[in-house]
CSV table of C-alpha atoms in Angstrom, one decimal:
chain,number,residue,atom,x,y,z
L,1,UNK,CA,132.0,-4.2,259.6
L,2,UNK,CA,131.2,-1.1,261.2
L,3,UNK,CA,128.2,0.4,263.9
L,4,UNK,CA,126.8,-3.1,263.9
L,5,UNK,CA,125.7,-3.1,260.1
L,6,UNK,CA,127.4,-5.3,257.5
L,7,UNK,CA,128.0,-3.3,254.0
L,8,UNK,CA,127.8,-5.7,250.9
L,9,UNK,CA,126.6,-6.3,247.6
L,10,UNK,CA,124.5,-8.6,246.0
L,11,UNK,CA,124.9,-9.3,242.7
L,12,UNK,CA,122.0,-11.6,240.6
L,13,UNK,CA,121.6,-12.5,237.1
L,14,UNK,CA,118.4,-14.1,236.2
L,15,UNK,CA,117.7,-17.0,233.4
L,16,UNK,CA,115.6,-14.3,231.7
L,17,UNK,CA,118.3,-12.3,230.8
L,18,UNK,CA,117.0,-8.7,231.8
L,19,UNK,CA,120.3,-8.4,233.0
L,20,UNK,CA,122.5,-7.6,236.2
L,21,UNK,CA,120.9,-6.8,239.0
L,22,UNK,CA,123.1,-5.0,241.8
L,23,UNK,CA,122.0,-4.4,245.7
L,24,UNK,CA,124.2,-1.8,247.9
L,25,UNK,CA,122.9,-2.8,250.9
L,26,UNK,CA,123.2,-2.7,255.3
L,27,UNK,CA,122.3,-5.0,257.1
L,28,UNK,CA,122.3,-5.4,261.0
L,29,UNK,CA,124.6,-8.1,262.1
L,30,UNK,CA,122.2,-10.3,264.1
L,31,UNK,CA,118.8,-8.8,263.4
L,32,UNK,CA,118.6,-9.2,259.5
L,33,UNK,CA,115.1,-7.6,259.8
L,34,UNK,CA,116.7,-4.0,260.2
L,35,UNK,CA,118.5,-3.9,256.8
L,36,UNK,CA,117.9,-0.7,253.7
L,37,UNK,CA,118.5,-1.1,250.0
L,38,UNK,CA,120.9,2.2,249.8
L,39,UNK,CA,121.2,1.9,246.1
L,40,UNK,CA,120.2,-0.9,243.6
L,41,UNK,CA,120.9,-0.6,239.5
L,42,UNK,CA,120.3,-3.0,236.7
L,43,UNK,CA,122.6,-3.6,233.8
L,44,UNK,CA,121.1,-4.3,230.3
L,45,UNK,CA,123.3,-7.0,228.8
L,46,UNK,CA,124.4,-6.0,225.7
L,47,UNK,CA,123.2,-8.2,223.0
L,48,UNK,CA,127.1,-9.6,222.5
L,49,UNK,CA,126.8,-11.2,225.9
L,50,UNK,CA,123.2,-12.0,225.9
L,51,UNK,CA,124.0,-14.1,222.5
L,52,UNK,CA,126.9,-15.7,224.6
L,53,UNK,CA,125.0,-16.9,227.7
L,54,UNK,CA,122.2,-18.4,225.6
L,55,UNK,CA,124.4,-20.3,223.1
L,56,UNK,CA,126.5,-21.3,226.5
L,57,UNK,CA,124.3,-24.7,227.4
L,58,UNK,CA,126.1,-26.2,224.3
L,59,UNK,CA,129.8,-25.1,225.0
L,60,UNK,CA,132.1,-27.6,225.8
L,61,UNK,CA,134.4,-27.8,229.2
L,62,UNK,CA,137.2,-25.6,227.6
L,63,UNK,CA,135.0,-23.2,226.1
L,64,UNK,CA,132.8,-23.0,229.7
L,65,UNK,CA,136.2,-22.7,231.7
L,66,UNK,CA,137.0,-19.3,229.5
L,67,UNK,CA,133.7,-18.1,229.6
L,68,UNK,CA,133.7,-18.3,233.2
L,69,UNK,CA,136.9,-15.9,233.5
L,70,UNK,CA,135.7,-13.3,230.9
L,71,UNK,CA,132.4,-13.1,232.6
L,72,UNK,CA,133.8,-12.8,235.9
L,73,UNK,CA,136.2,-9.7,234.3
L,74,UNK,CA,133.0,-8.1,233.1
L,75,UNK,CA,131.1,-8.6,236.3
L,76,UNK,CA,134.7,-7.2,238.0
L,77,UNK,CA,134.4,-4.0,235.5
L,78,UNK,CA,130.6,-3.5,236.1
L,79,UNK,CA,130.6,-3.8,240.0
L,80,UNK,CA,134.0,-1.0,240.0
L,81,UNK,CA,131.7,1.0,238.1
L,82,UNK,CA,128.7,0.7,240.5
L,83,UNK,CA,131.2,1.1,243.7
L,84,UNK,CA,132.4,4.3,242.0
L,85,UNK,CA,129.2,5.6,240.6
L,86,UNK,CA,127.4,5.3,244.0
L,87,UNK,CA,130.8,6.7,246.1
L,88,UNK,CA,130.3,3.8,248.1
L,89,UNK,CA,133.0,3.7,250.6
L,90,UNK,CA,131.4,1.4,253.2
L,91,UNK,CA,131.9,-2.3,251.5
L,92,UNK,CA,132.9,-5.6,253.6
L,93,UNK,CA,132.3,-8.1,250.8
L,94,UNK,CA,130.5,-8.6,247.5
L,95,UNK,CA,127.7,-11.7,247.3
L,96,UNK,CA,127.7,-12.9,244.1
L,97,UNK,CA,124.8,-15.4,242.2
L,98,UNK,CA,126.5,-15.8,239.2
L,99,UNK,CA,124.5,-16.5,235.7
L,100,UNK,CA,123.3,-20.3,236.3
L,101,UNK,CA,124.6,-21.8,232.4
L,102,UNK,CA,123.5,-25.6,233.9
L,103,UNK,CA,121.6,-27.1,236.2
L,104,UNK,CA,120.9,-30.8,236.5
L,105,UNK,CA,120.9,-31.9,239.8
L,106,UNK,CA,119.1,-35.0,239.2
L,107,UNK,CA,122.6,-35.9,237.8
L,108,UNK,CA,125.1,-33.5,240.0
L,109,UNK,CA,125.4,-30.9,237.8
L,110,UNK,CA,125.1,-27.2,238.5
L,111,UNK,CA,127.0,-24.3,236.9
L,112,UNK,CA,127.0,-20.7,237.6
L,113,UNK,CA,129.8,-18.7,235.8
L,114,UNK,CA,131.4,-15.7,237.2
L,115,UNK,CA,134.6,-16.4,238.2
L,116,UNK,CA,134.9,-15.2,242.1
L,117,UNK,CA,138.1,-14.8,241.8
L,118,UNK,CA,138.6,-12.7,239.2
L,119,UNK,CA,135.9,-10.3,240.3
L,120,UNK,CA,137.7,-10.7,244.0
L,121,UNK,CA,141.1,-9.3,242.1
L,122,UNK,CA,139.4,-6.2,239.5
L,123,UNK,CA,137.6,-5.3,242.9
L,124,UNK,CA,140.4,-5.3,245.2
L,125,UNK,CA,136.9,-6.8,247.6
L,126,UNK,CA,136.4,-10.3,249.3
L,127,UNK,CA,134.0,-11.9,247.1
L,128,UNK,CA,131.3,-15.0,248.1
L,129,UNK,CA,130.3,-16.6,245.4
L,130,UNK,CA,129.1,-20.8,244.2
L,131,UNK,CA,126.1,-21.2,246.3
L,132,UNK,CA,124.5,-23.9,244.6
L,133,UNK,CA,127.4,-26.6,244.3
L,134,UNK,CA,127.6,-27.8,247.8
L,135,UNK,CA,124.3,-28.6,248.2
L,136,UNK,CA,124.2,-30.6,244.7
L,137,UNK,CA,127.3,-32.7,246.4
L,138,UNK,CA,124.7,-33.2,249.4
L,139,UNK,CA,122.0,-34.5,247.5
L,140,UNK,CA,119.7,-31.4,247.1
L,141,UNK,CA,118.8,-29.3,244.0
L,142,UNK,CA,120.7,-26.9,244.4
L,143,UNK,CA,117.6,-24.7,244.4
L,144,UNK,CA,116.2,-22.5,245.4
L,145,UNK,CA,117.9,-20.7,247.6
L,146,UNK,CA,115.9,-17.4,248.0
L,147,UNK,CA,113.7,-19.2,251.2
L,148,UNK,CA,116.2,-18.7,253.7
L,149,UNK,CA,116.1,-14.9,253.2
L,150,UNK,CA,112.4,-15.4,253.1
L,151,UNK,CA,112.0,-16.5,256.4
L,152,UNK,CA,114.3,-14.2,258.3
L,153,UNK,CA,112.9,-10.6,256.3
L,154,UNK,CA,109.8,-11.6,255.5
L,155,UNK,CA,108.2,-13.8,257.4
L,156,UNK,CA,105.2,-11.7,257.9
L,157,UNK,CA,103.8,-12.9,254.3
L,158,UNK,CA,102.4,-16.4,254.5
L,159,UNK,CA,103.8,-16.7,251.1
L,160,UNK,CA,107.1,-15.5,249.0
L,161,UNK,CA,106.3,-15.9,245.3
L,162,UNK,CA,108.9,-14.2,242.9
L,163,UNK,CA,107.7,-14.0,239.0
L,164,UNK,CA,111.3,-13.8,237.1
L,165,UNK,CA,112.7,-16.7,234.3
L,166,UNK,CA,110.8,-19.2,236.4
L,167,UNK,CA,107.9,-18.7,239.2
L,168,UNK,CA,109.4,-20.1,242.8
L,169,UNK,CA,107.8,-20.3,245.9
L,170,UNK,CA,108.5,-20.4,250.0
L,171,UNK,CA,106.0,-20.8,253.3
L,172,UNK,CA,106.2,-22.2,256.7
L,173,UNK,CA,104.7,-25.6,257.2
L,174,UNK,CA,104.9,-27.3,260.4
L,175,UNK,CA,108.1,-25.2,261.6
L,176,UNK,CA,109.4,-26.0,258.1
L,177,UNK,CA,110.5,-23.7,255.2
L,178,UNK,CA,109.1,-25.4,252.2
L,179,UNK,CA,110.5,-24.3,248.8
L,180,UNK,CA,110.5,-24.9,244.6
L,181,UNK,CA,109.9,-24.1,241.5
L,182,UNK,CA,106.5,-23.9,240.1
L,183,UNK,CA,106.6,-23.0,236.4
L,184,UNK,CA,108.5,-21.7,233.8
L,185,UNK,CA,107.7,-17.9,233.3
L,186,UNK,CA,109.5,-15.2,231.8
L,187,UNK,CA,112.1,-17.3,230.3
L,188,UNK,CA,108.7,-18.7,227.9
L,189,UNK,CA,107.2,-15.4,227.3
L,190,UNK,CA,110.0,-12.8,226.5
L,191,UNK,CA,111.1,-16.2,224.4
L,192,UNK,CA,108.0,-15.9,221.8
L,193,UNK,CA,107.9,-12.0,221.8
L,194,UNK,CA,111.5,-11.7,221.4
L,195,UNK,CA,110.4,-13.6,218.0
L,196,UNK,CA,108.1,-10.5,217.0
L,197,UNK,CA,111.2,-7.8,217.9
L,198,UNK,CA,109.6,-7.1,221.4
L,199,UNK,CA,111.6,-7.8,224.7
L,200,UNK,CA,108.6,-8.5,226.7
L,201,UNK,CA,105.0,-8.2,227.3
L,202,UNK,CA,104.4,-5.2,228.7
L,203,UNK,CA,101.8,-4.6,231.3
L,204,UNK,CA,100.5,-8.2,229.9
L,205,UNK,CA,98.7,-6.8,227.2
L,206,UNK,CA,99.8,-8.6,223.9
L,207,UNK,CA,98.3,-11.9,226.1
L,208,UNK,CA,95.4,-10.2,227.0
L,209,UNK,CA,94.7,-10.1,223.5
L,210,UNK,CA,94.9,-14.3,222.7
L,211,UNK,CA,92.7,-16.7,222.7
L,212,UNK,CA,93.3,-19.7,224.7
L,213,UNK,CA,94.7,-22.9,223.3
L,214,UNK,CA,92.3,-25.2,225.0
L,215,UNK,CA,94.5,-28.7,224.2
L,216,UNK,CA,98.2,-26.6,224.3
L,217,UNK,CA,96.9,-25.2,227.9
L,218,UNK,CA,95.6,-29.0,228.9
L,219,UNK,CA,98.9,-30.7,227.2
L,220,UNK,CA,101.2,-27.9,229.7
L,221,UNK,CA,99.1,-28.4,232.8
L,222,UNK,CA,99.9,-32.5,232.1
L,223,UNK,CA,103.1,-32.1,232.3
L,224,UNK,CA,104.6,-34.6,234.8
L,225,UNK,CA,107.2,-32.2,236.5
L,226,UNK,CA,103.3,-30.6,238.1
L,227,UNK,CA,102.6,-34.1,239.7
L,228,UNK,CA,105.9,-35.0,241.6
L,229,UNK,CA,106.2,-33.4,245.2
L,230,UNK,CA,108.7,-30.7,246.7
L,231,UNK,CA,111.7,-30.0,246.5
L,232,UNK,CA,112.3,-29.9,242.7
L,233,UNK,CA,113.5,-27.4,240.2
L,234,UNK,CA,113.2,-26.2,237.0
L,235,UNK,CA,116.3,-25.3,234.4
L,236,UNK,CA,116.7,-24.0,231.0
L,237,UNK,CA,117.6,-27.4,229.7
L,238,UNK,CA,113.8,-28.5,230.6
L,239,UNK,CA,112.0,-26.1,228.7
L,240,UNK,CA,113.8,-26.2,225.6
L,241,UNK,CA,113.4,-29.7,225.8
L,242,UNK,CA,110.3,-29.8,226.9
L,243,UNK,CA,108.0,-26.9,227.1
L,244,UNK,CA,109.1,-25.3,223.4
L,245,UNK,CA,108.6,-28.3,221.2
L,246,UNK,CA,105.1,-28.7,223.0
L,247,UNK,CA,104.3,-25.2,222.2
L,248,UNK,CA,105.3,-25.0,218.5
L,249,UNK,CA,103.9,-28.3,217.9
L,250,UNK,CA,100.8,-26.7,219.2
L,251,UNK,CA,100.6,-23.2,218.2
L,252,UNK,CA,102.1,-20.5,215.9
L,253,UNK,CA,100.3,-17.3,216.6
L,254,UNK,CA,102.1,-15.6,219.8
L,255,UNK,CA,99.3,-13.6,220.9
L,256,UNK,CA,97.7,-16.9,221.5
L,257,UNK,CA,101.1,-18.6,223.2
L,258,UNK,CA,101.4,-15.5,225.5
L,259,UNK,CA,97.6,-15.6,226.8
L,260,UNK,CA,97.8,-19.6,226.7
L,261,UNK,CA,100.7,-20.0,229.3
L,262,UNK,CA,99.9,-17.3,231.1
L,263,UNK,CA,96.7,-19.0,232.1
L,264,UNK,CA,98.9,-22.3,232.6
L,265,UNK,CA,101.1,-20.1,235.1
L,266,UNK,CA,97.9,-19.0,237.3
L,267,UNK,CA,96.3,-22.2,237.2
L,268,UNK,CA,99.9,-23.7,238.4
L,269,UNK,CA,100.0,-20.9,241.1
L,270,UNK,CA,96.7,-21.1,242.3
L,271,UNK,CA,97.4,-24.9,242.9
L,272,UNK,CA,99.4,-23.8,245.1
L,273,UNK,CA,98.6,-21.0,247.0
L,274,UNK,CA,95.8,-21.4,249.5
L,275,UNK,CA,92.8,-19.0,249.6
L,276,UNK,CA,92.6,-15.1,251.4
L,277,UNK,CA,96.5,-15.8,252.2
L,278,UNK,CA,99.3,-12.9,252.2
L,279,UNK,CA,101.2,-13.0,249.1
L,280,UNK,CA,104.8,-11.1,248.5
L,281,UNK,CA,104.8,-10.9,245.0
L,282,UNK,CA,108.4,-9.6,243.6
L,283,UNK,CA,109.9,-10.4,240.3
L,284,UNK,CA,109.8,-8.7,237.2
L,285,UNK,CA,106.3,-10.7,236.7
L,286,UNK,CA,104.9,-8.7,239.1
L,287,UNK,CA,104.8,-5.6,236.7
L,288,UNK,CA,102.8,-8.2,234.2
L,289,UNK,CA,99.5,-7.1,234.8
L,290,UNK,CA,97.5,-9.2,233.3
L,291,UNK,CA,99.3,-12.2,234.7
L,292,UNK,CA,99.0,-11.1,238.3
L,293,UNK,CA,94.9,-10.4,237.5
L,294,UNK,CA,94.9,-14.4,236.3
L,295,UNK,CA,96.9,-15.3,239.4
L,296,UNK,CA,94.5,-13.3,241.4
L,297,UNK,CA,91.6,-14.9,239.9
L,298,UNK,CA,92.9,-18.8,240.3
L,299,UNK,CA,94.9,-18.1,243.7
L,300,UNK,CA,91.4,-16.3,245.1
L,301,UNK,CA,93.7,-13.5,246.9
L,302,UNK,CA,94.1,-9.8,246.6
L,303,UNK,CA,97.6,-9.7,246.3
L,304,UNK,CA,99.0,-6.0,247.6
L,305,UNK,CA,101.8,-4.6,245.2
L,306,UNK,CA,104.9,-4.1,247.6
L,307,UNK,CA,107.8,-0.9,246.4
L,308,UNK,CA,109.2,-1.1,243.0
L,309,UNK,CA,112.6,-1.2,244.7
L,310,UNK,CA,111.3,-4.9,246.5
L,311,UNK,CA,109.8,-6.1,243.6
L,312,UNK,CA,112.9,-5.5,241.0
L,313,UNK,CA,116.1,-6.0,244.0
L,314,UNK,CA,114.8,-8.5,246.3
L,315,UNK,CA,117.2,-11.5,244.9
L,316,UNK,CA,119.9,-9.7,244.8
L,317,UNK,CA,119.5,-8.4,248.6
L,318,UNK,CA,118.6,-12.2,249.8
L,319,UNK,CA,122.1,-13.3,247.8
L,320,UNK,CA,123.5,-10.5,250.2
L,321,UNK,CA,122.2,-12.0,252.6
L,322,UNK,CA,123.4,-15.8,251.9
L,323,UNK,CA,126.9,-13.9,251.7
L,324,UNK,CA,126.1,-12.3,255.5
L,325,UNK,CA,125.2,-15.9,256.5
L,326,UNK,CA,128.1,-17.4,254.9
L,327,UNK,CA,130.7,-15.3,256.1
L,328,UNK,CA,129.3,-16.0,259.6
L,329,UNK,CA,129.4,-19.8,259.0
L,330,UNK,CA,125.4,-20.1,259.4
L,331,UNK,CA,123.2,-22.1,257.7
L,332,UNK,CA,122.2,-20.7,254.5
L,333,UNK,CA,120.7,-23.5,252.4
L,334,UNK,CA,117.6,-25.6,253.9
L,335,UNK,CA,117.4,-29.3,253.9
L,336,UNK,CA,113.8,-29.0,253.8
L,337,UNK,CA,113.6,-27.0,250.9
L,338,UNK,CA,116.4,-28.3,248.7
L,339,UNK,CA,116.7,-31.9,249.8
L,340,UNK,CA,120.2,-32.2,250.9
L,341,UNK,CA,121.3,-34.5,253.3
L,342,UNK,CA,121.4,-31.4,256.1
L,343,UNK,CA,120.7,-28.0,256.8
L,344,UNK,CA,124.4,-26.4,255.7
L,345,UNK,CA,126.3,-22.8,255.3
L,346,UNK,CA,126.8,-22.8,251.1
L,347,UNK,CA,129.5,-20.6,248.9
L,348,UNK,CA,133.5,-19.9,248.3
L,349,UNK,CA,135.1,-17.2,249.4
L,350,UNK,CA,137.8,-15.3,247.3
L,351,UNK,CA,139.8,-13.2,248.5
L,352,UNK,CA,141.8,-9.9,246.0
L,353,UNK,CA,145.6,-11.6,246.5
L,354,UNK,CA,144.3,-15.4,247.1
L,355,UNK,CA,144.8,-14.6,251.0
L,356,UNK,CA,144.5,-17.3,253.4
L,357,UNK,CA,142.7,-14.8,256.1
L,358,UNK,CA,138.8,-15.3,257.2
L,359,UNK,CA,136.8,-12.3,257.0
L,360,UNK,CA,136.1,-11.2,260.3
């Protein structure tokens, strides 16, 4: 660590697949507010590994073990790239998410694949990585874990919404960060217009277009996971048990899917969020336009667009963070917003040769 600023980066790969987000970033050692984004890339996945990690749920242990080397090596290759692309000297560790392949806390299961210490060994870099599996062990979900980054950058919004695979929340209530999932988002759409050749729904306009299934949209906003209380989260496994039988049952035309759930997503948001409140919107579903216009509409809030930068890297700077936090031994995962037994400081560290050193 050097002048007072920690130099990491935070690496993210959402359940929508867009691909690998990376964060360069500083960040002062005690006051987290004073931290810059010095570079920030995405990866496209190429359609070999984007085949993989969606046929993954149904691999068995063996299979899962192997896949969790050979995508750490590839995260390894992809991060010496982006050190040596950027000339980044500067670098104290490496925070890295992981792609989640499992999550079932209700039965202690979690899985994010990326081997930390392979990518610890092609980096020659301390690497902090697993920061869901403790606080599944504890009793929480596991999820989400973006709040804690929420309240100590940006705790001048009253709310933290991010619009990526799934929409997730975080606000203060009573001296309390309250956190979870609200809906299923990207990971539905860019589903149905992947089945038309297109990757997603730009600017929001193929939805604009459909009609509204009145009994698909009533059957979606029924759905018992919107009745039961915070914390709870929302994995793959649910909405291809769950929310895609419903839909196909339902309806065939995707113009009409896209402009049905997106309605389902406002409605769920605006159930939510309270009226003429500050919103920090980030996400890839914040370049949606015609979703954030719905959201709008049922939320009852202008909601100010924040940089492009924000919007596309702000995961992958809070994971940065949770990495800053870890490496300090603070708490980084909240008992109020997962539902573990305590407040707790989450993740493994690896280190290039398997040293036994902490970082200091």
């Amino acid at each position: 660590m050097q002048d007072n600023y920690i130099y990491c980066i935070g690496l993210m790969s959402g359940t929508s697949l867009d691909g690998i987000d990376l964060a360069y970033i500083k960040i002062h050692e005690n006051s987290y507010k004073d931290f810059r984004i010095i570079q920030a890339d995405t990866i496209a996945y190429s359609n070999q590994w984007k085949n993989k990690l969606q046929e993954a749920i149904n691999y068995d242990k063996k299979d899962l073990q192997i896949l969790d080397v050979d995508y750490g090596k590839f995260l390894g290759k992809i991060l010496n790239n982006f050190i040596k692309e950027h000339r980044i000297t500067k670098l104290d560790f490496i925070a890295s998410h992981g792609h989640t392949i499992l999550h079932q806390p209700e039965v202690g299961i979690t899985l994010q694949i990326g081997n930390g210490q392979e990518i610890a060994t092609i980096t020659k870099k301390d690497v902090v990585c697993d920061f869901r599996t403790q606080d599944v062990v504890l009793g929480g979900q596991g999820a989400p874990l973006v709040p804690i980054g929420d309240r100590l950058l940006f705790s001048d919004y009253d709310y933290c919404l991010n619009l990526g695979g799934f929409a997730n929340i975080s606000y203060e209530e009573n001296k309390r960060r309250i956190a979870f999932d609200i809906c299923p988002v990207n990971i539905v759409l860019n589903y149905y217009t992947r089945k038309i050749g297109v990757e997603y729904d730009n600017d929001g306009r193929m939805a604009s277009e459909g009609k509204i299934n009145v009994e698909l949209l009533r059957r979606l906003n029924a759905l018992s996971f919107y009745q039961g209380l915070p914390p709870k989260s929302l994995g793959l496994e649910w909405v291809q048990s769950t929310i895609f039988p419903l839909i196909d049952k339902e309806e065939a035309d995707i113009s009409t899917i896209l402009r049905t759930f997106v309605e389902h997503v406002a409605m769920q948001i605006g159930n939510v969020v309270k009226n003429d409140a500050t919103i920090l919107v980030t996400g890839g579903g914040a370049f949606n336009t015609f979703l954030m216009k719905r959201i709008e509409f049922f939320a009852q809030t202008k909601i100010k667009q924040v940089s492009t930068e924000l919007i596309d890297y702000k995961e992958a700077l809070i994971f940065a963070l949770l990495g800053v936090l870890k490496v300090q031994n603070k708490v980084n995962c909240l008992q109020s917003v997962t539902g573990a037994k305590k407040d707790h400081s989450s993740g493994n560290i690896f280190y290039p040769h398997k040293k036994n050193k902490v970082l200091e």
